[in-house]
């Protein structure tokens, strides 16, 4: 019955003028204004083809919206090829998909839709509040680049522009351009996007680092971005690709990373190709600390190899202060027969298999608190595995600047006993801190703890999984300035 109702709603949408064509939908979407009622949006655009409610979607929802209405999908959590709108409190909060679509003389609608669906990365592969745009896995760039290379130059540019016009469902497009296309500018340098001040800054001699800020290590793309400082509005990718398209030429053959990325990495960091200054040639690559410039690059390689040898099964590799045992990990990769599988577009073991992949993320609960006017705190809790929870604590920009030492507590909803806590002393280091048990991220140094377990910044030993409080109702509580903010209890 549900399937019949769903497809009946889609069929109804076909009679709405906005669904007559891609350009008609984009035009109708441009007439939808922020704070317009959801009923008015539905009248203009027709019923959505798929809805991602807040407690179903694992993908980033701007502004903690209640629902994402997706148009142009062909199933749940599939690519919204026309666009999407975000509904909060019964009103339009945001939308994706405004602007002009490619000319039919360049690419047909069927080819456009097929290309976007191939580029699409499912939200089920990422924890809540994250997206492939910020992924540390080079495979996403390689796979997306190879999809574009198959299409030919003009169609690749059309699909690329349209894909990022209707949403953010793939890897960072500014860096994808550097993987899929060659630059026709002098010395092979690419135009730097106006997204802010990128750290590290480019060398005066750009010819030594033409693909800045990524480095191509024998067709293995590694991002060396430490951060971006933004003043004003960043350049949108669709404008970037328009102004640089005449300086790009699609690569003629697919990207195939090296069979042994460890060997290539060692050669890279000890050579003049390494843009951040080569290691001393006699320096052993044993433990590489994250503070080294080579640390983040190696982290990306380990993320890509996480289903070949036992590095770690998570999107972001946990970091020991000492770094990673390079020789041990390399030995395990070789012993397992690790190699790149062209058909699967990933590294596999000698027999063509991979290690068991983890369960998809299952969102449990979102909480929103207004501590004082314009001072917001958001908490997201998810089930990381069948036995472990994870979570994210987010402060709005205003809150991060003015609210000092809020504390997040997860308590038993019946007894009021505190189950887990996040030490507020370390919240000032970042606008958002992970409170996941098994989730360790490079930029974070605060973790959810058991009540009697002290929180110490930059631990050598990262906390192991804490048990999921099954069968018990729990509540998220924020303590601030003598006040207590809490929301409805839920059972994970």
GROMACS .gro file of C-alpha atoms in nm:
model
  492
    1UNK     CA    1   0.000   0.000   0.000
    2UNK     CA    2   0.280   0.242   0.087
    3UNK     CA    3   0.450   0.181  -0.248
    4UNK     CA    4   0.121   0.241  -0.433
    5UNK     CA    5   0.063   0.565  -0.243
    6UNK     CA    6   0.417   0.681  -0.311
    7UNK     CA    7   0.405   0.624  -0.685
    8UNK     CA    8   0.055   0.775  -0.702
    9UNK     CA    9   0.199   1.092  -0.548
   10UNK     CA   10   0.479   1.091  -0.805
   11UNK     CA   11   0.227   1.046  -1.083
   12UNK     CA   12   0.035   1.346  -0.949
   13UNK     CA   13   0.354   1.548  -0.965
   14UNK     CA   14   0.381   1.481  -1.336
   15UNK     CA   15   0.074   1.704  -1.391
   16UNK     CA   16   0.237   2.002  -1.218
   17UNK     CA   17   0.382   2.257  -1.467
   18UNK     CA   18   0.712   2.258  -1.275
   19UNK     CA   19   0.767   1.894  -1.367
   20UNK     CA   20   0.729   1.949  -1.742
   21UNK     CA   21   1.104   1.988  -1.788
   22UNK     CA   22   1.429   2.049  -1.602
   23UNK     CA   23   1.427   2.420  -1.686
   24UNK     CA   24   1.062   2.449  -1.580
   25UNK     CA   25   1.144   2.297  -1.242
   26UNK     CA   26   1.440   2.531  -1.191
   27UNK     CA   27   1.219   2.828  -1.279
   28UNK     CA   28   0.945   2.718  -1.037
   29UNK     CA   29   1.205   2.664  -0.765
   30UNK     CA   30   1.333   3.019  -0.815
   31UNK     CA   31   0.987   3.148  -0.719
   32UNK     CA   32   0.997   2.963  -0.385
   33UNK     CA   33   1.097   3.204  -0.111
   34UNK     CA   34   1.235   3.138   0.237
   35UNK     CA   35   0.953   3.112   0.499
   36UNK     CA   36   0.699   3.017   0.231
   37UNK     CA   37   0.464   2.754   0.372
   38UNK     CA   38   0.527   2.391   0.287
   39UNK     CA   39   0.182   2.376   0.127
   40UNK     CA   40   0.271   2.662  -0.110
   41UNK     CA   41   0.599   2.492  -0.201
   42UNK     CA   42   0.416   2.168  -0.277
   43UNK     CA   43   0.166   2.356  -0.492
   44UNK     CA   44   0.447   2.510  -0.699
   45UNK     CA   45   0.677   2.208  -0.728
   46UNK     CA   46   0.437   1.920  -0.685
   47UNK     CA   47   0.473   1.638  -0.431
   48UNK     CA   48   0.834   1.529  -0.369
   49UNK     CA   49   0.957   1.201  -0.512
   50UNK     CA   50   1.128   1.117  -0.182
   51UNK     CA   51   1.134   1.266   0.168
   52UNK     CA   52   1.429   1.242   0.405
   53UNK     CA   53   1.287   1.313   0.751
   54UNK     CA   54   1.522   1.438   1.020
   55UNK     CA   55   1.543   1.102   1.196
   56UNK     CA   56   1.593   0.911   0.874
   57UNK     CA   57   1.847   1.111   0.679
   58UNK     CA   58   2.211   1.056   0.772
   59UNK     CA   59   2.306   1.339   0.541
   60UNK     CA   60   2.374   1.698   0.635
   61UNK     CA   61   2.053   1.899   0.679
   62UNK     CA   62   2.115   2.276   0.665
   63UNK     CA   63   1.999   2.460   0.976
   64UNK     CA   64   1.874   2.143   1.146
   65UNK     CA   65   1.572   2.125   0.916
   66UNK     CA   66   1.289   1.878   0.976
   67UNK     CA   67   1.263   1.731   0.627
   68UNK     CA   68   1.440   1.728   0.292
   69UNK     CA   69   1.202   1.704  -0.001
   70UNK     CA   70   1.381   1.546  -0.297
   71UNK     CA   71   1.281   1.578  -0.661
   72UNK     CA   72   1.401   1.362  -0.949
   73UNK     CA   73   1.487   1.052  -0.743
   74UNK     CA   74   1.424   0.690  -0.841
   75UNK     CA   75   1.406   0.541  -0.491
   76UNK     CA   76   1.473   0.623  -0.128
   77UNK     CA   77   1.808   0.795  -0.064
   78UNK     CA   78   1.882   0.813  -0.436
   79UNK     CA   79   2.010   1.113  -0.631
   80UNK     CA   80   1.770   1.413  -0.639
   81UNK     CA   81   1.844   1.495  -1.002
   82UNK     CA   82   1.618   1.804  -1.011
   83UNK     CA   83   1.686   1.954  -0.669
   84UNK     CA   84   1.568   1.956  -0.310
   85UNK     CA   85   1.396   2.184  -0.060
   86UNK     CA   86   1.442   2.189   0.316
   87UNK     CA   87   1.141   2.229   0.544
   88UNK     CA   88   1.160   2.354   0.903
   89UNK     CA   89   0.855   2.420   1.122
   90UNK     CA   90   0.628   2.386   0.820
   91UNK     CA   91   0.811   2.649   0.616
   92UNK     CA   92   1.078   2.661   0.347
   93UNK     CA   93   1.422   2.701   0.506
   94UNK     CA   94   1.654   2.644   0.210
   95UNK     CA   95   1.664   2.493  -0.138
   96UNK     CA   96   1.911   2.337  -0.381
   97UNK     CA   97   1.867   2.349  -0.757
   98UNK     CA   98   1.826   2.712  -0.862
   99UNK     CA   99   1.992   2.838  -1.180
  100UNK     CA  100   2.023   2.739  -1.543
  101UNK     CA  101   2.054   2.381  -1.668
  102UNK     CA  102   2.273   2.263  -1.960
  103UNK     CA  103   2.157   2.298  -2.319
  104UNK     CA  104   1.995   1.992  -2.478
  105UNK     CA  105   2.230   2.045  -2.773
  106UNK     CA  106   2.521   1.945  -2.548
  107UNK     CA  107   2.370   1.656  -2.355
  108UNK     CA  108   2.033   1.482  -2.345
  109UNK     CA  109   1.822   1.465  -2.030
  110UNK     CA  110   1.873   1.089  -2.009
  111UNK     CA  111   2.254   1.125  -2.031
  112UNK     CA  112   2.249   1.404  -1.774
  113UNK     CA  113   2.047   1.204  -1.523
  114UNK     CA  114   2.257   0.890  -1.577
  115UNK     CA  115   2.579   1.085  -1.523
  116UNK     CA  116   2.457   1.249  -1.203
  117UNK     CA  117   2.341   0.916  -1.061
  118UNK     CA  118   2.684   0.768  -1.127
  119UNK     CA  119   2.851   1.058  -0.944
  120UNK     CA  120   2.612   1.038  -0.651
  121UNK     CA  121   2.738   0.913  -0.313
  122UNK     CA  122   2.474   0.762  -0.084
  123UNK     CA  123   2.421   0.938   0.250
  124UNK     CA  124   2.420   0.599   0.420
  125UNK     CA  125   2.799   0.584   0.382
  126UNK     CA  126   2.855   0.882   0.612
  127UNK     CA  127   2.781   0.964   0.976
  128UNK     CA  128   2.522   1.234   1.052
  129UNK     CA  129   2.624   1.594   0.982
  130UNK     CA  130   2.893   1.481   0.739
  131UNK     CA  131   2.898   1.458   0.364
  132UNK     CA  132   3.130   1.331   0.089
  133UNK     CA  133   3.219   1.697   0.019
  134UNK     CA  134   3.446   1.684   0.327
  135UNK     CA  135   3.553   1.322   0.295
  136UNK     CA  136   3.914   1.224   0.353
  137UNK     CA  137   3.886   0.924   0.118
  138UNK     CA  138   4.069   0.976  -0.218
  139UNK     CA  139   3.859   0.697  -0.372
  140UNK     CA  140   3.566   0.937  -0.404
  141UNK     CA  141   3.771   1.172  -0.620
  142UNK     CA  142   3.909   0.885  -0.829
  143UNK     CA  143   3.568   0.727  -0.888
  144UNK     CA  144   3.402   1.059  -0.976
  145UNK     CA  145   3.687   1.153  -1.211
  146UNK     CA  146   3.660   0.823  -1.396
  147UNK     CA  147   3.284   0.869  -1.440
  148UNK     CA  148   3.351   1.207  -1.604
  149UNK     CA  149   3.637   1.078  -1.821
  150UNK     CA  150   3.403   0.816  -1.974
  151UNK     CA  151   3.165   1.087  -2.097
  152UNK     CA  152   3.390   1.303  -2.307
  153UNK     CA  153   3.486   1.666  -2.249
  154UNK     CA  154   3.166   1.864  -2.319
  155UNK     CA  155   2.928   1.618  -2.157
  156UNK     CA  156   3.158   1.584  -1.854
  157UNK     CA  157   3.153   1.960  -1.798
  158UNK     CA  158   2.774   1.967  -1.837
  159UNK     CA  159   2.718   1.684  -1.587
  160UNK     CA  160   2.971   1.826  -1.342
  161UNK     CA  161   2.809   2.169  -1.339
  162UNK     CA  162   2.455   2.031  -1.313
  163UNK     CA  163   2.547   1.780  -1.042
  164UNK     CA  164   2.673   2.053  -0.810
  165UNK     CA  165   2.396   2.295  -0.909
  166UNK     CA  166   2.126   2.065  -0.771
  167UNK     CA  167   2.307   1.967  -0.451
  168UNK     CA  168   2.617   1.859  -0.263
  169UNK     CA  169   2.619   1.485  -0.310
  170UNK     CA  170   2.979   1.416  -0.413
  171UNK     CA  171   3.341   1.499  -0.326
  172UNK     CA  172   3.472   1.855  -0.318
  173UNK     CA  173   3.427   1.971  -0.680
  174UNK     CA  174   3.713   2.221  -0.677
  175UNK     CA  175   3.959   1.938  -0.617
  176UNK     CA  176   3.771   1.698  -0.845
  177UNK     CA  177   3.850   1.930  -1.137
  178UNK     CA  178   4.222   1.880  -1.068
  179UNK     CA  179   4.182   1.502  -1.086
  180UNK     CA  180   3.955   1.470  -1.390
  181UNK     CA  181   4.098   1.749  -1.607
  182UNK     CA  182   4.438   1.873  -1.720
  183UNK     CA  183   4.502   2.246  -1.709
  184UNK     CA  184   4.581   2.417  -2.040
  185UNK     CA  185   4.728   2.720  -1.863
  186UNK     CA  186   5.098   2.790  -1.870
  187UNK     CA  187   5.302   2.534  -1.673
  188UNK     CA  188   4.987   2.330  -1.606
  189UNK     CA  189   4.867   2.539  -1.311
  190UNK     CA  190   4.498   2.543  -1.215
  191UNK     CA  191   4.297   2.850  -1.121
  192UNK     CA  192   4.267   2.875  -0.741
  193UNK     CA  193   3.901   2.903  -0.633
  194UNK     CA  194   3.794   3.215  -0.442
  195UNK     CA  195   3.676   3.020  -0.138
  196UNK     CA  196   3.894   3.205   0.115
  197UNK     CA  197   4.252   3.197   0.232
  198UNK     CA  198   4.365   2.838   0.192
  199UNK     CA  199   4.629   2.703   0.428
  200UNK     CA  200   4.902   2.624   0.338
  201UNK     CA  201   4.935   2.912   0.095
  202UNK     CA  202   5.067   2.839  -0.256
  203UNK     CA  203   5.434   2.875  -0.333
  204UNK     CA  204   5.552   3.179  -0.524
  205UNK     CA  205   5.671   2.938  -0.791
  206UNK     CA  206   5.335   2.777  -0.874
  207UNK     CA  207   5.506   2.550  -1.125
  208UNK     CA  208   5.635   2.339  -0.835
  209UNK     CA  209   5.278   2.276  -0.721
  210UNK     CA  210   5.045   2.319  -1.021
  211UNK     CA  211   4.760   2.112  -0.872
  212UNK     CA  212   4.754   2.318  -0.548
  213UNK     CA  213   4.617   2.245  -0.290
  214UNK     CA  214   4.613   1.874  -0.372
  215UNK     CA  215   4.907   1.667  -0.486
  216UNK     CA  216   4.879   1.389  -0.745
  217UNK     CA  217   5.104   1.105  -0.631
  218UNK     CA  218   5.112   0.883  -0.942
  219UNK     CA  219   4.736   0.930  -0.991
  220UNK     CA  220   4.667   0.916  -0.617
  221UNK     CA  221   4.505   1.252  -0.521
  222UNK     CA  222   4.594   1.368  -0.170
  223UNK     CA  223   4.456   1.690  -0.022
  224UNK     CA  224   4.705   1.899   0.174
  225UNK     CA  225   4.446   2.157   0.285
  226UNK     CA  226   4.487   2.244   0.653
  227UNK     CA  227   4.198   2.487   0.658
  228UNK     CA  228   4.027   2.780   0.486
  229UNK     CA  229   3.978   3.124   0.639
  230UNK     CA  230   3.675   3.290   0.490
  231UNK     CA  231   3.584   3.658   0.483
  232UNK     CA  232   3.262   3.722   0.294
  233UNK     CA  233   3.092   3.471   0.066
  234UNK     CA  234   3.288   3.188  -0.099
  235UNK     CA  235   3.277   3.140  -0.473
  236UNK     CA  236   3.015   2.888  -0.581
  237UNK     CA  237   3.143   2.601  -0.788
  238UNK     CA  238   2.903   2.661  -1.078
  239UNK     CA  239   3.056   3.007  -1.125
  240UNK     CA  240   3.409   2.870  -1.087
  241UNK     CA  241   3.357   2.609  -1.358
  242UNK     CA  242   3.209   2.869  -1.594
  243UNK     CA  243   3.507   3.103  -1.562
  244UNK     CA  244   3.769   2.825  -1.585
  245UNK     CA  245   3.616   2.579  -1.833
  246UNK     CA  246   3.820   2.714  -2.125
  247UNK     CA  247   4.137   2.633  -1.930
  248UNK     CA  248   4.047   2.268  -1.875
  249UNK     CA  249   4.093   1.959  -2.090
  250UNK     CA  250   3.945   1.625  -1.986
  251UNK     CA  251   4.206   1.356  -1.923
  252UNK     CA  252   4.223   1.097  -2.197
  253UNK     CA  253   4.246   0.784  -1.981
  254UNK     CA  254   4.100   0.669  -1.646
  255UNK     CA  255   4.276   0.745  -1.318
  256UNK     CA  256   4.450   0.434  -1.185
  257UNK     CA  257   4.626   0.479  -0.849
  258UNK     CA  258   4.952   0.295  -0.773
  259UNK     CA  259   4.941  -0.074  -0.688
  260UNK     CA  260   5.138  -0.004  -0.369
  261UNK     CA  261   5.041   0.340  -0.229
  262UNK     CA  262   5.281   0.304   0.065
  263UNK     CA  263   5.586   0.286  -0.161
  264UNK     CA  264   5.463   0.578  -0.369
  265UNK     CA  265   5.395   0.782  -0.053
  266UNK     CA  266   5.746   0.721   0.080
  267UNK     CA  267   5.900   0.821  -0.253
  268UNK     CA  268   5.682   1.132  -0.267
  269UNK     CA  269   5.760   1.278   0.076
  270UNK     CA  270   6.134   1.225   0.027
  271UNK     CA  271   6.142   1.387  -0.316
  272UNK     CA  272   6.139   1.738  -0.458
  273UNK     CA  273   5.780   1.671  -0.570
  274UNK     CA  274   5.661   1.704  -0.210
  275UNK     CA  275   5.547   2.069  -0.203
  276UNK     CA  276   5.579   2.120   0.171
  277UNK     CA  277   5.949   2.043   0.189
  278UNK     CA  278   6.100   1.692   0.155
  279UNK     CA  279   6.189   1.470   0.447
  280UNK     CA  280   6.557   1.417   0.513
  281UNK     CA  281   6.658   1.126   0.293
  282UNK     CA  282   6.808   0.941   0.588
  283UNK     CA  283   6.499   0.990   0.809
  284UNK     CA  284   6.319   0.658   0.858
  285UNK     CA  285   5.946   0.649   0.786
  286UNK     CA  286   5.852   0.460   1.099
  287UNK     CA  287   5.605   0.662   1.306
  288UNK     CA  288   5.453   0.955   1.121
  289UNK     CA  289   5.283   1.196   1.358
  290UNK     CA  290   4.976   1.389   1.258
  291UNK     CA  291   5.155   1.717   1.331
  292UNK     CA  292   5.388   1.640   1.040
  293UNK     CA  293   5.268   1.768   0.706
  294UNK     CA  294   5.283   1.412   0.578
  295UNK     CA  295   5.048   1.291   0.853
  296UNK     CA  296   4.717   1.404   0.697
  297UNK     CA  297   4.824   1.264   0.359
  298UNK     CA  298   4.901   0.923   0.510
  299UNK     CA  299   4.569   0.937   0.696
  300UNK     CA  300   4.390   0.966   0.361
  301UNK     CA  301   4.577   0.662   0.226
  302UNK     CA  302   4.482   0.458   0.533
  303UNK     CA  303   4.119   0.563   0.492
  304UNK     CA  304   4.129   0.436   0.135
  305UNK     CA  305   4.284   0.104   0.243
  306UNK     CA  306   4.059   0.042   0.543
  307UNK     CA  307   3.892  -0.262   0.382
  308UNK     CA  308   4.221  -0.425   0.275
  309UNK     CA  309   4.428  -0.441   0.592
  310UNK     CA  310   4.327  -0.370   0.952
  311UNK     CA  311   4.389   0.004   0.965
  312UNK     CA  312   4.039   0.108   1.071
  313UNK     CA  313   3.691   0.067   0.927
  314UNK     CA  314   3.581   0.426   0.981
  315UNK     CA  315   3.575   0.716   0.741
  316UNK     CA  316   3.827   0.909   0.954
  317UNK     CA  317   4.123   0.716   1.089
  318UNK     CA  318   4.187   0.736   1.466
  319UNK     CA  319   4.514   0.906   1.548
  320UNK     CA  320   4.769   0.808   1.807
  321UNK     CA  321   4.989   1.098   1.918
  322UNK     CA  322   5.295   0.901   1.817
  323UNK     CA  323   5.157   0.868   1.466
  324UNK     CA  324   5.120   0.557   1.255
  325UNK     CA  325   5.355   0.261   1.235
  326UNK     CA  326   5.429   0.300   0.865
  327UNK     CA  327   5.638  -0.015   0.822
  328UNK     CA  328   5.389  -0.237   1.002
  329UNK     CA  329   5.094  -0.111   0.800
  330UNK     CA  330   5.288  -0.146   0.474
  331UNK     CA  331   5.382  -0.503   0.562
  332UNK     CA  332   5.015  -0.590   0.635
  333UNK     CA  333   4.902  -0.440   0.304
  334UNK     CA  334   5.157  -0.643   0.107
  335UNK     CA  335   5.088  -0.961   0.307
  336UNK     CA  336   4.718  -0.931   0.224
  337UNK     CA  337   4.794  -0.894  -0.147
  338UNK     CA  338   4.645  -0.547  -0.160
  339UNK     CA  339   4.594  -0.400  -0.508
  340UNK     CA  340   4.366  -0.164  -0.700
  341UNK     CA  341   4.064  -0.330  -0.864
  342UNK     CA  342   3.975  -0.138  -1.180
  343UNK     CA  343   3.623  -0.283  -1.198
  344UNK     CA  344   3.531  -0.211  -0.834
  345UNK     CA  345   3.725   0.116  -0.826
  346UNK     CA  346   3.876   0.039  -0.486
  347UNK     CA  347   4.166  -0.141  -0.321
  348UNK     CA  348   4.099  -0.508  -0.249
  349UNK     CA  349   4.286  -0.806  -0.105
  350UNK     CA  350   4.475  -1.063  -0.310
  351UNK     CA  351   4.166  -1.281  -0.363
  352UNK     CA  352   3.955  -0.983  -0.474
  353UNK     CA  353   3.763  -0.955  -0.146
  354UNK     CA  354   3.757  -0.687   0.122
  355UNK     CA  355   3.723  -0.689   0.497
  356UNK     CA  356   3.367  -0.675   0.630
  357UNK     CA  357   3.228  -0.326   0.594
  358UNK     CA  358   3.058  -0.164   0.894
  359UNK     CA  359   2.687  -0.112   0.933
  360UNK     CA  360   2.538   0.202   0.789
  361UNK     CA  361   2.486   0.490   1.029
  362UNK     CA  362   2.147   0.499   1.197
  363UNK     CA  363   2.032   0.836   1.320
  364UNK     CA  364   1.864   0.823   1.659
  365UNK     CA  365   1.784   1.174   1.772
  366UNK     CA  366   1.837   1.546   1.714
  367UNK     CA  367   1.804   1.813   1.983
  368UNK     CA  368   1.788   2.190   1.941
  369UNK     CA  369   1.818   2.435   2.229
  370UNK     CA  370   1.801   2.815   2.244
  371UNK     CA  371   2.014   2.899   2.549
  372UNK     CA  372   1.939   3.267   2.508
  373UNK     CA  373   1.805   3.454   2.200
  374UNK     CA  374   2.025   3.388   1.895
  375UNK     CA  375   2.243   3.147   2.096
  376UNK     CA  376   2.175   2.798   1.966
  377UNK     CA  377   2.305   2.455   2.060
  378UNK     CA  378   2.236   2.145   1.849
  379UNK     CA  379   2.305   1.785   1.952
  380UNK     CA  380   2.284   1.484   1.720
  381UNK     CA  381   2.294   1.128   1.852
  382UNK     CA  382   2.334   0.824   1.629
  383UNK     CA  383   2.393   0.453   1.667
  384UNK     CA  384   2.737   0.384   1.531
  385UNK     CA  385   2.714   0.006   1.553
  386UNK     CA  386   2.466  -0.237   1.704
  387UNK     CA  387   2.631  -0.185   2.043
  388UNK     CA  388   2.764   0.172   2.036
  389UNK     CA  389   2.630   0.525   2.014
  390UNK     CA  390   2.795   0.830   1.865
  391UNK     CA  391   2.707   1.196   1.861
  392UNK     CA  392   2.787   1.552   1.762
  393UNK     CA  393   2.763   1.872   1.962
  394UNK     CA  394   2.727   2.190   1.754
  395UNK     CA  395   2.738   2.553   1.859
  396UNK     CA  396   2.619   2.830   1.630
  397UNK     CA  397   2.883   3.090   1.545
  398UNK     CA  398   2.732   3.345   1.785
  399UNK     CA  399   2.713   3.086   2.060
  400UNK     CA  400   3.075   2.978   2.015
  401UNK     CA  401   3.191   3.339   2.060
  402UNK     CA  402   2.979   3.435   2.358
  403UNK     CA  403   2.859   3.130   2.550
  404UNK     CA  404   3.126   2.997   2.781
  405UNK     CA  405   3.142   2.643   2.914
  406UNK     CA  406   2.810   2.480   2.829
  407UNK     CA  407   2.801   2.113   2.928
  408UNK     CA  408   2.630   1.831   2.740
  409UNK     CA  409   2.500   1.540   2.946
  410UNK     CA  410   2.328   1.219   2.839
  411UNK     CA  411   2.119   1.096   3.132
  412UNK     CA  412   1.883   0.810   3.215
  413UNK     CA  413   1.537   0.958   3.157
  414UNK     CA  414   1.385   0.759   3.444
  415UNK     CA  415   1.644   0.786   3.721
  416UNK     CA  416   1.814   1.107   3.610
  417UNK     CA  417   2.151   0.936   3.644
  418UNK     CA  418   2.422   1.078   3.422
  419UNK     CA  419   2.540   0.816   3.172
  420UNK     CA  420   2.786   1.017   2.962
  421UNK     CA  421   2.922   1.371   2.956
  422UNK     CA  422   3.137   1.604   2.750
  423UNK     CA  423   3.386   1.815   2.941
  424UNK     CA  424   3.301   2.180   2.850
  425UNK     CA  425   3.659   2.300   2.893
  426UNK     CA  426   3.748   2.168   2.551
  427UNK     CA  427   3.447   2.298   2.360
  428UNK     CA  428   3.613   2.635   2.304
  429UNK     CA  429   3.872   2.478   2.073
  430UNK     CA  430   3.622   2.430   1.792
  431UNK     CA  431   3.271   2.530   1.693
  432UNK     CA  432   3.178   2.162   1.684
  433UNK     CA  433   3.317   1.863   1.869
  434UNK     CA  434   3.254   1.498   1.814
  435UNK     CA  435   3.120   1.306   2.110
  436UNK     CA  436   3.134   0.969   1.939
  437UNK     CA  437   3.278   0.675   2.123
  438UNK     CA  438   3.458   0.504   1.839
  439UNK     CA  439   3.479   0.818   1.626
  440UNK     CA  440   3.817   0.989   1.638
  441UNK     CA  441   3.889   1.285   1.415
  442UNK     CA  442   4.204   1.477   1.346
  443UNK     CA  443   4.080   1.818   1.460
  444UNK     CA  444   3.914   1.705   1.781
  445UNK     CA  445   4.041   1.659   2.132
  446UNK     CA  446   3.728   1.610   2.343
  447UNK     CA  447   3.531   1.287   2.369
  448UNK     CA  448   3.223   1.172   2.551
  449UNK     CA  449   3.322   1.005   2.876
  450UNK     CA  450   3.173   0.797   3.150
  451UNK     CA  451   3.094   1.011   3.458
  452UNK     CA  452   3.404   0.917   3.656
  453UNK     CA  453   3.641   0.911   3.363
  454UNK     CA  454   3.845   1.234   3.338
  455UNK     CA  455   3.858   1.418   3.008
  456UNK     CA  456   4.213   1.504   2.910
  457UNK     CA  457   4.303   1.690   2.593
  458UNK     CA  458   4.528   1.508   2.344
  459UNK     CA  459   4.511   1.165   2.506
  460UNK     CA  460   4.764   0.908   2.388
  461UNK     CA  461   4.493   0.645   2.420
  462UNK     CA  462   4.160   0.720   2.258
  463UNK     CA  463   3.850   0.594   2.438
  464UNK     CA  464   3.721   0.255   2.334
  465UNK     CA  465   3.356   0.191   2.262
  466UNK     CA  466   3.115   0.269   2.543
  467UNK     CA  467   2.811   0.043   2.569
  468UNK     CA  468   2.483   0.135   2.408
  469UNK     CA  469   2.222   0.181   2.685
  470UNK     CA  470   1.973  -0.058   2.524
  471UNK     CA  471   1.627  -0.083   2.671
  472UNK     CA  472   1.665   0.245   2.858
  473UNK     CA  473   1.515   0.582   2.777
  474UNK     CA  474   1.775   0.855   2.765
  475UNK     CA  475   1.760   1.234   2.745
  476UNK     CA  476   1.995   1.500   2.612
  477UNK     CA  477   2.057   1.781   2.862
  478UNK     CA  478   2.253   2.103   2.820
  479UNK     CA  479   2.367   2.281   3.136
  480UNK     CA  480   2.455   2.648   3.108
  481UNK     CA  481   2.477   2.942   3.349
  482UNK     CA  482   2.280   2.765   3.621
  483UNK     CA  483   2.002   2.665   3.378
  484UNK     CA  484   1.901   2.323   3.256
  485UNK     CA  485   1.778   2.265   2.899
  486UNK     CA  486   1.642   1.925   2.800
  487UNK     CA  487   1.411   1.768   2.545
  488UNK     CA  488   1.193   1.461   2.510
  489UNK     CA  489   1.332   1.124   2.610
  490UNK     CA  490   1.400   0.857   2.349
  491UNK     CA  491   1.513   0.494   2.345
  492UNK     CA  492   1.814   0.419   2.121
   0.00000   0.00000   0.00000
